[in-house]
Amino acid sequence: VAMAGTRSVMRAVRVFEFGGPEVLKLQSDVLVPVPKENQVLIKVHACGVNPVETYIRSGTYARKPALPYTPGSDVAGVIESVGEHVTAFKKGDRVFTLETLSGGYAEYAVAAANRVFPLPDKLDFRQGAAIGVPYFTAYRALFQKGCAKAGESVLVHGASGGVGLAACQIARACGLKVLGTAGTEEGMNVILRNGAHQAFNHRDPNYTERIKACTGPGGVDIIIEMLSNVNLDADLQLLSRAGRVMVVGCRGRIEINPRDTMSKESSIIGVSLFLATEEERRECATAVLDGIEAGWLKPVVGLEYPLEKVAKAHEDIICSSGARGKMVLLL
């Protein structure tokens, strides 16, 4: 960290205008933020890259941050300093975050202390950066919104990415029958190693028939859907009576026949971690920390990029042929 007068500066990615990946500018003279009361300053070792960050950057998302801003919410690193009234953390503690106030694609980030959690020694910083949004979203989709019960079946549609693998691990640990789809052989293997009982290739033209053969006439109770603009119509045919599709990801419009929901009294439910209450976030955090403790919560890290290659990371997370784990930036 270089000194600029009395305040130190850092490298951080800044967005000055909404647009394509090229609007992500790496700057080396950004002031290191100072934690206010109930906030902590984290020296960032790794930061997760989530699809939603590409939508926000492009300016097409419902939430638009004030420009300029630094993207990134899931960081893992070490507490550098704490603001007033912070008692849960001290300098040197290993932590991960659910969100940051100053942006995670940076050497240092400020976060509210209640959005920061201890990172156990059994996980490295790369894994720590793969916990926040993916695991909290998967838990919310399955239990807080999807009302999943042990013994039910869940289809994770697009299971080899960050949220998908989190959903497979959580669902398996909680006693559900887990089916997952991926677009590559490698992706299918990753899913099977992380909790899925069966994997299907969603590039195979007959894959929905195979899922039906697997679930039998009863259908599947819950579908965790990462690409609803492609799959929602077919999802409605796969559901059980009172089955529900949890819409976690969407990149456009789709036409469906609402009658398909009437014949089974099925539901289409949107999921947004952003709308979780403080109490719901605490419930997610408890489940996640318990999972790490028990040993079944093991984030799978996929592609890794240095901060200089952030534009490439944003391109790849949307355009790559098949995810396998959580994409992270390394600092």
Short mmCIF file of C-alpha atoms in Angstrom, two decimals:
data_model
loop_
_atom_site.label_atom_id
_atom_site.label_comp_id
_atom_site.label_asym_id
_atom_site.label_seq_id
_atom_site.Cartn_x
_atom_site.Cartn_y
_atom_site.Cartn_z
CA VAL A 1 0.00 0.00 0.00
CA ALA A 2 1.48 3.33 -1.05
CA MET A 3 0.96 6.52 0.90
CA ALA A 4 -0.83 9.51 -0.64
CA GLY A 5 -0.32 12.33 1.82
CA THR A 6 -1.64 10.80 5.03
CA ARG A 7 -4.19 8.40 3.54
CA SER A 8 -2.95 5.18 1.96
CA VAL A 9 -4.04 4.12 -1.52
CA MET A 10 -4.78 0.74 -3.08
CA ARG A 11 -5.61 -1.01 -6.33
CA ALA A 12 -9.32 -1.35 -6.99
CA VAL A 13 -11.61 -1.92 -9.95
CA ARG A 14 -13.81 1.10 -10.67
CA VAL A 15 -16.85 1.42 -12.94
CA PHE A 16 -17.41 5.00 -14.21
CA GLU A 17 -20.18 4.18 -16.70
CA PHE A 18 -22.51 1.23 -17.23
CA GLY A 19 -21.68 -1.04 -20.18
CA GLY A 20 -19.74 -4.12 -21.29
CA PRO A 21 -16.84 -5.77 -19.43
CA GLU A 22 -14.50 -3.09 -20.82
CA VAL A 23 -15.96 -0.48 -18.40
CA LEU A 24 -14.19 -2.28 -15.52
CA LYS A 25 -11.11 -0.08 -14.92
CA LEU A 26 -8.30 -1.16 -12.62
CA GLN A 27 -7.00 1.93 -10.77
CA SER A 28 -3.95 2.00 -8.53
CA ASP A 29 -4.62 5.25 -6.66
CA VAL A 30 -7.94 4.54 -4.94
CA LEU A 31 -8.06 5.67 -1.30
CA VAL A 32 -8.24 2.84 1.23
CA PRO A 33 -11.65 3.19 2.92
CA VAL A 34 -11.86 3.85 6.66
CA PRO A 35 -14.27 1.75 8.75
CA LYS A 36 -16.93 3.76 10.61
CA GLU A 37 -18.81 2.50 13.65
CA ASN A 38 -20.00 -1.12 13.39
CA GLN A 39 -17.81 -1.60 10.31
CA VAL A 40 -14.57 -3.47 9.63
CA LEU A 41 -11.76 -3.02 7.10
CA ILE A 42 -10.66 -6.26 5.44
CA LYS A 43 -7.43 -6.92 3.55
CA VAL A 44 -8.87 -8.86 0.62
CA HIS A 45 -7.18 -12.11 -0.43
CA ALA A 46 -9.92 -13.34 -2.79
CA CYS A 47 -13.26 -12.09 -4.10
CA GLY A 48 -16.03 -14.15 -5.68
CA VAL A 49 -17.46 -13.16 -9.06
CA ASN A 50 -21.27 -13.54 -9.30
CA PRO A 51 -23.39 -13.32 -12.48
CA VAL A 52 -25.48 -10.55 -10.87
CA GLU A 53 -22.38 -8.32 -10.83
CA THR A 54 -22.28 -8.44 -14.63
CA TYR A 55 -25.96 -7.42 -14.85
CA ILE A 56 -25.41 -4.50 -12.44
CA ARG A 57 -22.31 -3.41 -14.40
CA SER A 58 -24.23 -3.45 -17.69
CA GLY A 59 -26.89 -1.11 -16.24
CA THR A 60 -29.76 -3.48 -17.07
CA TYR A 61 -30.42 -4.62 -13.49
CA ALA A 62 -33.18 -3.30 -11.20
CA ARG A 63 -30.57 -2.03 -8.72
CA LYS A 64 -28.16 0.59 -10.03
CA PRO A 65 -25.34 1.75 -7.76
CA ALA A 66 -24.26 5.40 -7.88
CA LEU A 67 -21.30 5.85 -10.25
CA PRO A 68 -18.41 5.41 -9.92
CA TYR A 69 -18.43 2.20 -7.86
CA THR A 70 -16.38 -0.92 -7.17
CA PRO A 71 -18.22 -4.23 -7.76
CA GLY A 72 -17.98 -7.33 -5.59
CA SER A 73 -19.66 -8.56 -2.42
CA ASP A 74 -18.11 -11.93 -1.47
CA VAL A 75 -14.63 -11.34 -0.14
CA ALA A 76 -12.38 -13.46 2.02
CA GLY A 77 -9.40 -12.03 3.81
CA VAL A 78 -8.04 -10.77 7.11
CA ILE A 79 -9.36 -8.01 9.37
CA GLU A 80 -7.05 -4.99 9.04
CA SER A 81 -8.87 -2.68 11.46
CA VAL A 82 -12.26 -2.27 13.14
CA GLY A 83 -14.52 0.73 13.66
CA GLU A 84 -16.08 1.77 16.96
CA HIS A 85 -18.36 -0.66 18.81
CA VAL A 86 -17.07 -3.71 16.92
CA THR A 87 -16.41 -6.49 19.44
CA ALA A 88 -16.90 -9.63 17.32
CA PHE A 89 -13.68 -9.15 15.31
CA LYS A 90 -10.12 -7.94 15.83
CA LYS A 91 -7.12 -7.23 13.60
CA GLY A 92 -5.74 -10.48 12.15
CA ASP A 93 -9.00 -12.48 12.14
CA ARG A 94 -9.71 -14.57 9.02
CA VAL A 95 -13.18 -13.71 7.67
CA PHE A 96 -15.58 -13.91 4.73
CA THR A 97 -18.38 -11.50 3.82
CA LEU A 98 -21.87 -11.61 2.41
CA GLU A 99 -21.60 -8.07 1.10
CA THR A 100 -19.27 -5.09 1.28
CA LEU A 101 -19.94 -1.36 1.47
CA SER A 102 -16.95 -0.22 -0.58
CA GLY A 103 -16.77 -3.08 -3.15
CA GLY A 104 -14.85 -6.34 -3.13
CA TYR A 105 -12.80 -6.12 -6.35
CA ALA A 106 -10.11 -4.25 -4.40
CA GLU A 107 -7.11 -4.78 -2.12
CA TYR A 108 -9.11 -3.55 0.88
CA ALA A 109 -12.86 -3.50 1.52
CA VAL A 110 -15.10 -2.09 4.23
CA ALA A 111 -18.06 -4.17 5.36
CA ALA A 112 -20.74 -3.89 8.03
CA ALA A 113 -19.68 -6.14 10.93
CA ASN A 114 -23.01 -8.02 10.78
CA ARG A 115 -22.28 -9.06 7.17
CA VAL A 116 -18.92 -10.56 8.13
CA PHE A 117 -18.35 -14.09 9.42
CA PRO A 118 -15.36 -16.01 10.78
CA LEU A 119 -13.56 -18.12 8.16
CA PRO A 120 -12.52 -21.44 9.76
CA ASP A 121 -8.94 -22.61 9.18
CA LYS A 122 -10.14 -25.68 7.27
CA LEU A 123 -11.13 -23.43 4.32
CA ASP A 124 -8.66 -21.31 2.33
CA PHE A 125 -9.35 -17.75 1.15
CA ARG A 126 -10.38 -18.89 -2.35
CA GLN A 127 -13.04 -21.10 -0.78
CA GLY A 128 -14.00 -18.31 1.60
CA ALA A 129 -14.74 -16.07 -1.39
CA ALA A 130 -17.09 -18.77 -2.75
CA ILE A 131 -19.42 -18.91 0.27
CA GLY A 132 -21.43 -15.67 0.63
CA VAL A 133 -23.92 -15.13 -2.17
CA PRO A 134 -23.93 -18.74 -3.49
CA TYR A 135 -24.62 -20.55 -0.21
CA PHE A 136 -26.95 -17.94 1.28
CA THR A 137 -28.92 -17.87 -2.00
CA ALA A 138 -29.10 -21.67 -2.20
CA TYR A 139 -30.27 -21.96 1.41
CA ARG A 140 -32.87 -19.22 0.92
CA ALA A 141 -34.15 -20.84 -2.30
CA LEU A 142 -34.41 -24.32 -0.76
CA PHE A 143 -35.75 -23.60 2.72
CA GLN A 144 -36.86 -20.02 3.27
CA LYS A 145 -38.77 -19.75 -0.04
CA GLY A 146 -38.98 -23.36 -1.27
CA CYS A 147 -40.00 -24.96 2.06
CA ALA A 148 -37.91 -28.04 1.23
CA LYS A 149 -38.38 -31.08 3.46
CA ALA A 150 -36.19 -34.16 3.97
CA GLY A 151 -37.41 -36.91 1.65
CA GLU A 152 -38.45 -34.53 -1.13
CA SER A 153 -36.69 -34.45 -4.50
CA VAL A 154 -34.91 -31.40 -5.90
CA LEU A 155 -33.65 -30.76 -9.44
CA VAL A 156 -30.84 -28.21 -9.57
CA HIS A 157 -30.99 -26.87 -13.12
CA GLY A 158 -27.47 -25.63 -13.86
CA ALA A 159 -25.86 -27.30 -10.88
CA SER A 160 -22.16 -26.93 -11.64
CA GLY A 161 -21.85 -23.19 -10.89
CA GLY A 162 -21.48 -21.49 -7.52
CA VAL A 163 -25.15 -21.47 -6.44
CA GLY A 164 -25.81 -24.85 -8.05
CA LEU A 165 -23.08 -26.70 -6.20
CA ALA A 166 -24.08 -24.96 -2.96
CA ALA A 167 -27.67 -26.15 -3.51
CA CYS A 168 -26.50 -29.74 -4.16
CA GLN A 169 -24.38 -29.84 -1.00
CA ILE A 170 -27.06 -28.29 1.23
CA ALA A 171 -29.93 -30.39 -0.18
CA ARG A 172 -27.95 -33.62 0.17
CA ALA A 173 -26.94 -32.80 3.75
CA CYS A 174 -30.58 -32.08 4.62
CA GLY A 175 -31.94 -35.39 3.34
CA LEU A 176 -33.33 -34.52 -0.10
CA LYS A 177 -32.99 -36.63 -3.23
CA VAL A 178 -30.77 -34.48 -5.44
CA LEU A 179 -30.76 -34.40 -9.26
CA GLY A 180 -28.54 -31.95 -11.11
CA THR A 181 -27.88 -30.82 -14.67
CA ALA A 182 -24.70 -29.49 -16.27
CA GLY A 183 -23.53 -28.81 -19.82
CA THR A 184 -20.31 -30.81 -19.83
CA GLU A 185 -19.05 -34.23 -18.75
CA GLU A 186 -16.69 -32.51 -16.33
CA GLY A 187 -19.56 -30.48 -14.88
CA MET A 188 -21.62 -33.64 -14.37
CA ASN A 189 -18.73 -35.27 -12.50
CA VAL A 190 -18.34 -32.22 -10.25
CA ILE A 191 -22.07 -32.35 -9.40
CA LEU A 192 -21.90 -36.05 -8.50
CA ARG A 193 -18.91 -35.43 -6.23
CA ASN A 194 -20.83 -32.67 -4.44
CA GLY A 195 -24.08 -34.24 -3.37
CA ALA A 196 -26.14 -35.05 -6.47
CA HIS A 197 -27.50 -38.60 -6.61
CA GLN A 198 -27.84 -38.30 -10.39
CA ALA A 199 -26.56 -35.93 -13.06
CA PHE A 200 -28.00 -35.11 -16.49
CA ASN A 201 -26.48 -33.24 -19.43
CA HIS A 202 -28.81 -30.39 -20.35
CA ARG A 203 -27.28 -30.28 -23.85
CA ASP A 204 -28.67 -33.75 -24.54
CA PRO A 205 -31.93 -33.20 -26.50
CA ASN A 206 -33.74 -35.92 -24.51
CA TYR A 207 -32.51 -35.01 -21.06
CA THR A 208 -35.95 -34.01 -19.71
CA GLU A 209 -37.27 -37.45 -20.67
CA ARG A 210 -34.42 -39.00 -18.69
CA ILE A 211 -35.28 -36.87 -15.68
CA LYS A 212 -38.93 -37.98 -15.96
CA ALA A 213 -37.83 -41.61 -16.14
CA CYS A 214 -35.78 -41.04 -12.99
CA THR A 215 -38.47 -39.28 -10.94
CA GLY A 216 -41.33 -41.51 -12.14
CA PRO A 217 -44.92 -40.28 -12.55
CA GLY A 218 -44.70 -38.29 -9.31
CA GLY A 219 -42.35 -35.69 -10.78
CA VAL A 220 -39.85 -33.52 -8.89
CA ASP A 221 -40.87 -31.51 -5.83
CA ILE A 222 -38.54 -28.51 -6.19
CA ILE A 223 -36.54 -27.11 -9.09
CA ILE A 224 -33.74 -24.64 -8.39
CA GLU A 225 -33.60 -22.77 -11.69
CA MET A 226 -30.51 -20.83 -12.82
CA LEU A 227 -31.64 -20.08 -16.40
CA SER A 228 -35.39 -19.61 -16.26
CA ASN A 229 -35.63 -17.80 -19.60
CA VAL A 230 -34.60 -21.08 -21.27
CA ASN A 231 -36.02 -23.76 -18.96
CA LEU A 232 -39.16 -22.51 -17.20
CA ASP A 233 -41.67 -23.95 -19.69
CA ALA A 234 -40.05 -27.41 -19.52
CA ASP A 235 -39.69 -27.14 -15.71
CA LEU A 236 -43.47 -26.90 -15.31
CA GLN A 237 -43.81 -30.31 -17.02
CA LEU A 238 -41.33 -31.91 -14.62
CA LEU A 239 -42.96 -30.80 -11.36
CA SER A 240 -44.86 -32.94 -8.89
CA ARG A 241 -48.26 -32.01 -7.50
CA ALA A 242 -47.71 -28.81 -5.42
CA GLY A 243 -44.18 -28.69 -6.84
CA ARG A 244 -42.36 -25.37 -7.04
CA VAL A 245 -39.82 -23.76 -9.34
CA MET A 246 -37.45 -21.42 -7.54
CA VAL A 247 -36.28 -18.74 -9.99
CA VAL A 248 -32.68 -17.96 -9.00
CA GLY A 249 -31.31 -16.86 -12.39
CA CYS A 250 -32.79 -15.35 -15.56
CA ARG A 251 -31.35 -13.69 -18.64
CA GLY A 252 -34.43 -12.74 -20.63
CA ARG A 253 -38.09 -13.47 -21.35
CA ILE A 254 -39.90 -16.77 -21.92
CA GLU A 255 -43.41 -17.85 -22.91
CA ILE A 256 -45.21 -20.34 -20.63
CA ASN A 257 -48.71 -21.74 -20.39
CA PRO A 258 -50.15 -20.87 -16.95
CA ARG A 259 -52.51 -23.85 -17.28
CA ASP A 260 -49.47 -26.04 -16.52
CA THR A 261 -49.51 -24.65 -12.98
CA MET A 262 -53.24 -25.32 -12.52
CA SER A 263 -53.10 -29.03 -13.32
CA LYS A 264 -50.68 -29.61 -10.43
CA GLU A 265 -51.26 -26.52 -8.27
CA SER A 266 -47.58 -25.78 -8.76
CA SER A 267 -45.80 -22.50 -8.00
CA ILE A 268 -43.19 -20.29 -9.63
CA ILE A 269 -41.33 -18.39 -6.91
CA GLY A 270 -38.69 -15.72 -7.39
CA VAL A 271 -35.67 -15.67 -5.08
CA SER A 272 -33.71 -12.55 -4.14
CA LEU A 273 -31.13 -12.63 -1.39
CA PHE A 274 -31.26 -8.81 -1.45
CA LEU A 275 -34.76 -8.95 0.08
CA ALA A 276 -33.83 -11.22 3.00
CA THR A 277 -34.61 -9.81 6.44
CA GLU A 278 -31.93 -9.53 9.12
CA GLU A 279 -33.46 -12.57 10.83
CA GLU A 280 -33.44 -14.60 7.59
CA ARG A 281 -29.81 -13.67 6.95
CA ARG A 282 -28.91 -14.83 10.46
CA GLU A 283 -30.68 -18.15 9.81
CA CYS A 284 -28.71 -18.59 6.56
CA ALA A 285 -25.47 -17.74 8.36
CA THR A 286 -26.15 -20.28 11.11
CA ALA A 287 -26.87 -23.03 8.56
CA VAL A 288 -23.75 -22.16 6.55
CA LEU A 289 -21.40 -22.02 9.56
CA ASP A 290 -22.87 -25.30 10.87
CA GLY A 291 -22.23 -26.87 7.44
CA ILE A 292 -18.58 -25.79 7.48
CA GLU A 293 -18.24 -27.14 11.02
CA ALA A 294 -19.86 -30.47 10.08
CA GLY A 295 -17.61 -30.76 7.03
CA TRP A 296 -20.21 -31.09 4.26
CA LEU A 297 -19.99 -27.45 3.17
CA LYS A 298 -16.93 -27.40 0.91
CA PRO A 299 -16.93 -24.62 -1.69
CA VAL A 300 -15.63 -25.71 -5.09
CA VAL A 301 -13.43 -23.06 -6.67
CA GLY A 302 -13.49 -22.90 -10.46
CA LEU A 303 -11.64 -20.43 -12.66
CA GLU A 304 -9.28 -17.98 -10.91
CA TYR A 305 -8.24 -14.57 -12.24
CA PRO A 306 -5.87 -11.84 -11.11
CA LEU A 307 -7.47 -8.39 -10.64
CA GLU A 308 -5.93 -7.26 -13.99
CA LYS A 309 -8.08 -9.86 -15.81
CA VAL A 310 -11.40 -8.80 -14.27
CA ALA A 311 -12.96 -7.94 -17.66
CA LYS A 312 -12.15 -11.45 -18.92
CA ALA A 313 -13.76 -12.94 -15.79
CA HIS A 314 -16.97 -10.97 -16.47
CA GLU A 315 -16.96 -12.16 -20.07
CA ASP A 316 -16.33 -15.79 -19.14
CA ILE A 317 -18.98 -16.07 -16.42
CA ILE A 318 -21.67 -15.19 -18.98
CA CYS A 319 -20.23 -16.79 -22.14
CA SER A 320 -18.38 -19.90 -20.98
CA SER A 321 -19.65 -23.27 -22.16
CA GLY A 322 -20.15 -24.74 -18.70
CA ALA A 323 -19.35 -23.72 -15.16
CA ARG A 324 -17.45 -25.93 -12.75
CA GLY A 325 -17.30 -24.25 -9.40
CA LYS A 326 -17.16 -20.66 -8.23
CA MET A 327 -15.23 -18.06 -10.18
CA VAL A 328 -12.86 -15.98 -8.03
CA LEU A 329 -10.50 -13.02 -8.32
CA LEU A 330 -7.21 -13.46 -6.46
CA LEU A 331 -5.40 -10.52 -4.90
#
